[in-house]
Coordinates of C-alpha atoms and ligand atoms in Angstrom, one line a residue:
M1 CA 89.1 -48.5 25.6
P2 CA 91.7 -45.7 26.4
D3 CA 92.7 -43.3 23.6
K4 CA 95.7 -44.3 21.6
P5 CA 98.9 -42.3 22.2
K6 CA 99.5 -39.7 19.6
L7 CA 102.3 -39.9 17.0
L8 CA 103.5 -37.1 14.7
Q9 CA 104.7 -38.4 11.3
I10 CA 107.3 -36.3 9.6
G11 CA 108.8 -36.8 6.1
N12 CA 108.5 -39.7 3.7
V13 CA 107.7 -43.0 5.2
T14 CA 105.8 -45.7 3.3
A15 CA 102.0 -46.2 3.3
R16 CA 102.7 -49.7 4.7
M17 CA 104.6 -48.1 7.7
T18 CA 101.8 -45.6 8.3
A19 CA 99.2 -48.4 8.4
R20 CA 101.3 -50.2 11.0
F21 CA 101.7 -47.1 13.1
E22 CA 98.0 -46.7 13.1
A23 CA 97.5 -50.0 14.8
G24 CA 99.0 -48.6 18.0
F25 CA 99.0 -44.8 17.6
D26 CA 96.6 -42.0 16.7
V27 CA 98.7 -40.6 13.7
S28 CA 98.9 -37.0 12.4
K29 CA 101.0 -36.0 9.4
L30 CA 103.0 -32.8 9.8
F31 CA 103.2 -32.2 6.1
D32 CA 99.4 -32.4 5.7
Q33 CA 98.9 -29.3 7.9
E34 CA 98.3 -26.1 6.1
D35 CA 99.1 -23.9 9.1
R36 CA 102.2 -25.7 10.6
A37 CA 102.8 -23.2 13.4
G38 CA 99.1 -23.0 14.4
F39 CA 98.9 -26.8 14.3
L40 CA 102.0 -27.2 16.5
A41 CA 100.8 -24.6 18.9
A42 CA 97.4 -26.1 19.3
E43 CA 98.3 -29.9 19.2
G44 CA 102.0 -30.1 20.0
A45 CA 101.6 -31.0 23.7
S46 CA 99.4 -34.0 22.8
F47 CA 102.1 -35.9 21.0
V48 CA 104.3 -38.5 22.7
A49 CA 105.9 -40.0 19.6
I50 CA 107.5 -38.9 16.3
A51 CA 108.2 -41.1 13.2
T52 CA 110.6 -39.3 10.9
D53 CA 113.5 -39.9 8.4
G54 CA 117.2 -39.1 8.1
H55 CA 116.5 -36.1 5.9
W56 CA 113.9 -34.2 7.9
G57 CA 114.9 -35.5 11.4
V58 CA 113.2 -33.4 14.1
P59 CA 113.1 -29.7 13.1
D60 CA 113.7 -27.2 16.0
D61 CA 110.1 -25.9 15.8
V62 CA 108.7 -29.4 16.2
A63 CA 111.1 -30.2 19.1
A64 CA 110.1 -27.0 20.9
A65 CA 106.4 -27.6 20.4
L66 CA 106.2 -31.1 21.8
P67 CA 106.9 -30.9 25.6
N68 CA 105.5 -34.4 26.2
L69 CA 107.6 -36.2 23.6
K70 CA 108.9 -39.5 24.7
V71 CA 110.1 -41.4 21.7
V72 CA 111.5 -40.7 18.2
A73 CA 111.8 -43.4 15.5
S74 CA 113.9 -42.4 12.5
Y75 CA 113.8 -44.2 9.1
G76 CA 117.6 -44.3 8.3
V77 CA 120.8 -44.9 10.2
G78 CA 122.2 -41.4 9.9
Y79 CA 120.6 -39.1 12.5
D80 CA 122.5 -35.9 12.1
A81 CA 119.2 -34.1 11.5
I82 CA 118.2 -34.9 15.1
D83 CA 119.7 -33.2 18.2
A84 CA 120.3 -36.6 19.9
D85 CA 122.1 -35.1 22.9
G86 CA 119.3 -32.6 23.4
M87 CA 116.7 -35.3 23.1
A88 CA 118.6 -37.5 25.6
A89 CA 118.8 -34.6 28.0
R90 CA 115.0 -34.3 27.8
G91 CA 114.6 -38.1 28.4
V92 CA 113.4 -38.7 24.8
L93 CA 114.4 -42.1 23.5
V94 CA 115.6 -41.8 19.8
S95 CA 115.9 -44.9 17.6
H96 CA 117.3 -45.4 14.1
T97 CA 117.8 -48.2 11.6
P98 CA 121.4 -49.5 11.7
D99 CA 122.8 -52.6 9.9
V100 CA 119.8 -53.5 7.7
L101 CA 121.1 -51.1 5.0
N102 CA 124.8 -51.9 5.2
D103 CA 124.9 -54.1 2.0
E104 CA 122.8 -51.7 -0.1
V105 CA 124.8 -48.6 0.7
A106 CA 128.1 -50.5 0.3
D107 CA 126.9 -51.7 -3.1
T108 CA 126.1 -48.1 -4.0
A109 CA 129.6 -47.0 -3.1
I110 CA 131.2 -49.7 -5.3
M111 CA 128.7 -49.0 -8.1
L112 CA 129.8 -45.3 -8.1
W113 CA 133.4 -46.2 -8.1
L114 CA 133.0 -48.6 -11.0
A115 CA 130.9 -46.1 -12.9
V116 CA 133.5 -43.3 -12.6
S117 CA 136.5 -45.5 -13.3
R118 CA 135.0 -47.4 -16.3
R119 CA 133.1 -44.3 -17.5
L120 CA 129.9 -46.2 -17.5
V121 CA 127.6 -43.2 -18.2
Q122 CA 129.6 -42.0 -21.2
A123 CA 130.0 -45.5 -22.6
E124 CA 126.3 -46.2 -22.3
A125 CA 125.6 -42.9 -24.1
W126 CA 128.1 -43.9 -26.8
A127 CA 126.3 -47.1 -27.4
R128 CA 122.8 -45.6 -27.3
S129 CA 123.5 -42.5 -29.4
G130 CA 125.0 -44.3 -32.4
D131 CA 128.5 -43.0 -31.7
W132 CA 129.8 -46.6 -31.7
E133 CA 128.8 -46.9 -35.4
A134 CA 129.7 -43.3 -36.3
K135 CA 133.0 -42.9 -34.4
G136 CA 134.1 -46.4 -33.6
A137 CA 135.3 -47.9 -30.4
F138 CA 134.8 -46.1 -27.1
P139 CA 138.1 -44.8 -25.6
L140 CA 139.9 -47.1 -23.1
T141 CA 139.2 -46.6 -19.4
H142 CA 141.2 -47.6 -16.3
T143 CA 140.8 -50.9 -14.4
V144 CA 139.4 -51.0 -10.8
R145 CA 141.5 -54.0 -10.0
G146 CA 144.3 -53.9 -7.5
R147 CA 143.7 -50.3 -6.5
K148 CA 144.7 -48.6 -3.2
V149 CA 141.4 -47.7 -1.6
G150 CA 141.2 -45.4 1.5
I151 CA 137.9 -45.6 3.5
V152 CA 137.0 -42.6 5.6
G153 CA 134.8 -44.1 8.4
L154 CA 135.1 -47.8 9.1
G155 CA 131.8 -48.5 10.9
R156 CA 129.0 -50.9 9.9
I157 CA 128.9 -49.7 6.3
G158 CA 132.6 -48.9 5.9
Q159 CA 133.5 -52.4 6.9
T160 CA 131.0 -53.8 4.3
I161 CA 132.6 -51.5 1.7
A162 CA 136.0 -52.9 2.6
E163 CA 134.9 -56.5 2.2
L164 CA 133.4 -55.7 -1.3
A165 CA 136.5 -53.7 -2.3
S166 CA 138.7 -56.7 -1.3
A167 CA 136.9 -58.7 -4.0
F168 CA 138.5 -56.3 -6.5
D169 CA 141.9 -57.1 -5.1
A170 CA 142.1 -53.6 -3.4
T171 CA 144.7 -52.7 -0.8
I172 CA 142.5 -51.2 1.9
A173 CA 143.4 -48.4 4.3
Y174 CA 141.1 -46.5 6.6
H175 CA 140.9 -43.3 8.6
T176 CA 138.7 -42.9 11.7
R177 CA 139.2 -41.2 15.1
S178 CA 140.1 -44.4 16.9
E179 CA 141.9 -47.4 15.5
K180 CA 139.9 -50.6 14.9
D181 CA 140.7 -54.3 15.2
V182 CA 140.8 -54.9 11.5
P183 CA 143.4 -56.2 9.0
Y184 CA 143.7 -52.9 7.2
A185 CA 146.3 -50.1 7.5
Y186 CA 145.2 -47.3 9.9
Y187 CA 145.9 -43.7 9.1
P188 CA 145.3 -41.2 11.9
D189 CA 146.2 -38.5 9.4
L190 CA 143.6 -38.2 6.6
V191 CA 145.8 -36.2 4.2
K192 CA 148.5 -38.9 4.5
M193 CA 145.9 -41.6 3.7
A194 CA 144.6 -39.6 0.7
E195 CA 148.2 -39.3 -0.6
A196 CA 148.6 -43.0 -0.4
S197 CA 145.2 -43.8 -2.0
E198 CA 143.9 -43.9 -5.6
V199 CA 140.2 -44.1 -4.5
L200 CA 138.8 -42.4 -1.3
I201 CA 135.4 -43.7 -0.2
V202 CA 133.7 -41.5 2.5
I203 CA 131.2 -43.1 4.9
T204 CA 131.3 -41.3 8.2
P205 CA 128.2 -39.8 9.9
G206 CA 127.3 -36.2 9.0
G207 CA 126.9 -33.3 11.6
P208 CA 129.4 -30.8 13.0
G209 CA 132.1 -33.3 13.9
T210 CA 132.7 -34.3 10.2
R211 CA 131.7 -31.0 8.5
H212 CA 134.1 -30.5 5.5
L213 CA 136.4 -33.3 6.7
I214 CA 137.1 -33.8 3.0
N215 CA 138.6 -30.4 2.2
A216 CA 140.9 -28.9 -0.5
D217 CA 144.0 -30.4 1.1
V218 CA 142.5 -33.9 1.2
M219 CA 141.4 -33.6 -2.5
K220 CA 144.8 -32.3 -3.6
A221 CA 146.5 -35.2 -1.8
L222 CA 144.3 -37.7 -3.6
G223 CA 145.5 -36.1 -6.8
P224 CA 144.8 -35.7 -10.5
E225 CA 144.2 -39.4 -11.0
G226 CA 142.3 -39.9 -7.7
I227 CA 138.6 -40.7 -7.4
L228 CA 136.5 -39.4 -4.5
I229 CA 133.3 -41.4 -3.6
N230 CA 130.8 -39.9 -1.1
V231 CA 127.9 -41.9 0.2
S232 CA 127.9 -40.4 3.7
R233 CA 126.4 -36.9 4.0
G234 CA 126.9 -33.9 1.7
S235 CA 128.2 -31.9 4.6
V236 CA 131.3 -34.1 5.0
V237 CA 132.7 -32.9 1.6
D238 CA 133.5 -29.2 1.0
E239 CA 131.5 -29.0 -2.2
A240 CA 132.9 -25.6 -3.3
A241 CA 136.4 -27.1 -2.9
L242 CA 135.4 -30.2 -4.8
V243 CA 134.2 -28.2 -7.7
A244 CA 137.4 -26.1 -7.7
A245 CA 139.6 -29.2 -7.5
L246 CA 137.8 -30.9 -10.4
E247 CA 137.9 -27.7 -12.5
A248 CA 141.6 -27.3 -11.8
G249 CA 142.3 -30.9 -12.7
E250 CA 143.7 -31.5 -9.2
L251 CA 141.2 -34.4 -8.6
G252 CA 140.5 -37.1 -11.2
G253 CA 136.8 -37.7 -10.7
A254 CA 134.0 -38.1 -8.2
G255 CA 131.0 -40.3 -7.5
L256 CA 128.4 -38.6 -5.3
D257 CA 125.2 -39.9 -3.8
V258 CA 124.8 -37.0 -1.3
F259 CA 125.1 -33.2 -1.5
E260 CA 125.4 -30.2 0.7
A261 CA 121.9 -28.7 -0.1
E262 CA 119.9 -31.6 -1.2
P263 CA 118.0 -31.9 -3.6
K264 CA 120.1 -29.1 -5.1
I265 CA 123.2 -30.1 -7.0
P266 CA 125.7 -27.4 -8.2
D267 CA 125.4 -26.8 -11.9
A268 CA 129.2 -27.1 -12.2
L269 CA 129.1 -30.7 -11.1
K270 CA 126.2 -31.5 -13.5
A271 CA 128.3 -30.3 -16.4
M272 CA 131.4 -32.5 -15.6
D273 CA 131.8 -35.8 -17.4
N274 CA 134.3 -37.2 -14.8
V275 CA 131.5 -37.0 -12.1
V276 CA 128.7 -39.5 -11.5
L277 CA 125.7 -38.1 -9.6
L278 CA 123.0 -40.0 -7.8
P279 CA 119.9 -38.5 -6.0
H280 CA 120.7 -40.0 -2.5
V281 CA 119.6 -43.5 -3.3
G282 CA 122.2 -45.4 -1.2
S283 CA 119.6 -47.5 0.6
A284 CA 116.8 -47.0 -1.9
T285 CA 115.7 -50.5 -2.9
V286 CA 112.3 -52.0 -2.2
E287 CA 113.9 -54.7 -0.1
T288 CA 116.1 -52.5 2.0
R289 CA 113.5 -49.8 2.5
M290 CA 111.1 -52.6 3.6
A291 CA 113.7 -53.8 6.2
M292 CA 114.3 -50.2 7.4
G293 CA 110.5 -49.6 7.6
D294 CA 110.0 -52.8 9.5
L295 CA 112.7 -51.8 12.0
V296 CA 111.1 -48.3 12.5
C297 CA 107.7 -50.1 13.2
R298 CA 109.4 -52.6 15.6
N299 CA 111.0 -49.7 17.5
L300 CA 107.7 -48.0 18.0
E301 CA 105.8 -51.2 18.8
M302 CA 108.4 -52.3 21.4
W303 CA 108.2 -48.8 23.0
L304 CA 104.4 -49.2 23.3
D305 CA 104.8 -52.6 24.8
K306 CA 107.9 -52.2 27.0
G307 CA 108.9 -48.5 27.0
R308 CA 112.1 -49.6 25.2
V309 CA 113.3 -49.7 21.6
V310 CA 115.2 -52.2 19.5
T311 CA 117.9 -49.9 18.1
P312 CA 118.5 -46.8 20.2
V313 CA 121.0 -44.2 19.0
P314 CA 124.2 -44.3 21.2
E315 CA 123.4 -41.0 22.9
C316 CA 120.1 -42.5 24.2
K317 CA 121.2 -46.0 25.2
F318 CA 121.1 -45.1 28.9
L319 CA 117.4 -44.4 28.6
N320 CA 116.8 -47.9 27.1
D321 CA 118.2 -50.0 30.0
Ligands
NAP401 P1 128.8 -46.2 12.1 O1 128.8 -47.7 12.2 O2 128.5 -45.4 13.3 O3 130.3 -45.8 11.5 C1 130.7 -44.5 11.5 C2 132.2 -44.5 11.3 O4 132.7 -43.2 11.1 C3 133.0 -45.1 12.4 O5 134.0 -45.9 12.0 C4 133.6 -43.9 13.1 O6 134.8 -44.2 13.8 C5 133.8 -42.9 11.9 N1 133.8 -41.5 12.3 C6 132.9 -40.8 13.0 N2 133.3 -39.5 13.1 C7 134.5 -39.4 12.5 C8 135.4 -38.3 12.2 N3 135.2 -37.1 12.7 N4 136.5 -38.6 11.5 C9 136.7 -39.8 11.0 N5 135.9 -40.9 11.2 C10 134.8 -40.7 11.9 O7 127.8 -45.7 11.0 P2 127.3 -46.5 9.7 O8 126.1 -47.3 10.0 O9 128.4 -47.1 9.0 O10 126.7 -45.2 8.8 C11 127.6 -44.2 8.4 C12 126.9 -43.0 7.8 O11 126.5 -43.3 6.5 C13 125.5 -42.6 8.4 O12 125.7 -41.9 9.6 C14 124.9 -41.8 7.3 O13 125.2 -40.5 7.4 C15 125.5 -42.4 6.0 N6 124.5 -43.2 5.2 C16 124.2 -42.7 4.0 C17 123.3 -43.4 3.2 C18 123.0 -43.0 1.8 O14 121.9 -43.3 1.4 N7 123.9 -42.4 1.1 C19 122.7 -44.5 3.8 C20 123.0 -44.9 5.0 C21 123.9 -44.2 5.8 P3 135.4 -43.4 15.0 O15 134.2 -43.2 16.0 O16 136.5 -44.2 15.5 O17 135.9 -42.1 14.4
8YV402 C1 117.9 -42.5 3.8 C2 120.3 -42.5 4.8 O1 117.8 -42.1 2.5 O2 120.1 -44.2 6.4 C3 120.6 -43.1 6.1 O3 121.3 -42.4 6.8 O4 120.9 -41.5 4.4 C4 119.3 -43.2 3.9 O5 119.1 -44.5 4.1 C5 117.6 -41.3 4.7 O6 117.6 -41.7 6.0 C6 116.3 -40.7 4.4 O7 115.3 -41.5 4.7

């Protein structure tokens, strides 16, 4: 019986996934190594596969220490933490987990929007703290019905968000680099779309191409009654400009699942009651994480069997033919 190929596991995958990896691979866990540099220098050349997640990706020291790497399976759809072009140039096939999380992340975006607009967190505290008895009715909030919603990024998840927002009688507009064949108004100019929107929902990929796409001008255009929802990556929103806009009253509120320096969240945001904060849980349900984990395993199993994967990232599709 030949030795199993070696897989390096990075980041937080489930025990169920590790058990499935172990059927086909000899698995080592990077985060179990006390001397990371020594381990990579001694063992790096023996690994052909990596299982990782969207947060950790493939760090530069790992990429450099694995000259015989052939396949990377990432747990998550966003792969901005992986140098996909560099991997493709090395002939490394990178896979991710698109589509299986569309509904969950879209639900999270809508949940944040509703929570900010209807002041869910404050209203719950009012009920729980006894303020209802002591002070009377909670102040009125604003309806989410019939709003003008601008979606930044209209891919798999963005289109699911548009469908859900339509159920709230929203008028949908979108901004992307290229126009899509959809029944929504296209804005090539993001500031113009923000001016025309009451709610702006951000769901582009992260990485250098979208860094600080949501800047001070966009927030100012959204305006003092406007609500910004970010479920994409923290890097897409200029967080310092966001704090400044909220402090100045130039932006009405924000619902945020992602941050620039996760897990750190600026104290200024934590102190604001027109902001709802989540700890990057867009896809974090048992059911969706199970589906994502299953797809990671299927990618690795198919690679073992056929040298191909189920869901390659676009940069690596040519390696999968
Ligand atoms: P997708 O199908 O690839 O869609 C991405 C969309 O963004 C496309 O419509 C694309 O259109 C647009 N886009 C890309 N670059 C842009 C730019 N510079 N300016 C404006 N629009 C741009 O991706 P998806 O599956 O919907 O996932 C989107 C992202 O959501 C992921 O990459 C990940 O970062 C994030 N995410 C977050 C969570 C969470 O837990 N919060 C969970 C899953 C995913 P054009 O190419 O025409 O510009
Ligand atoms: C995960 C995500 O939390 O899919 C993504 O892009 O951001 C989330 O589903 C992330 O991949 C970490 O595992």
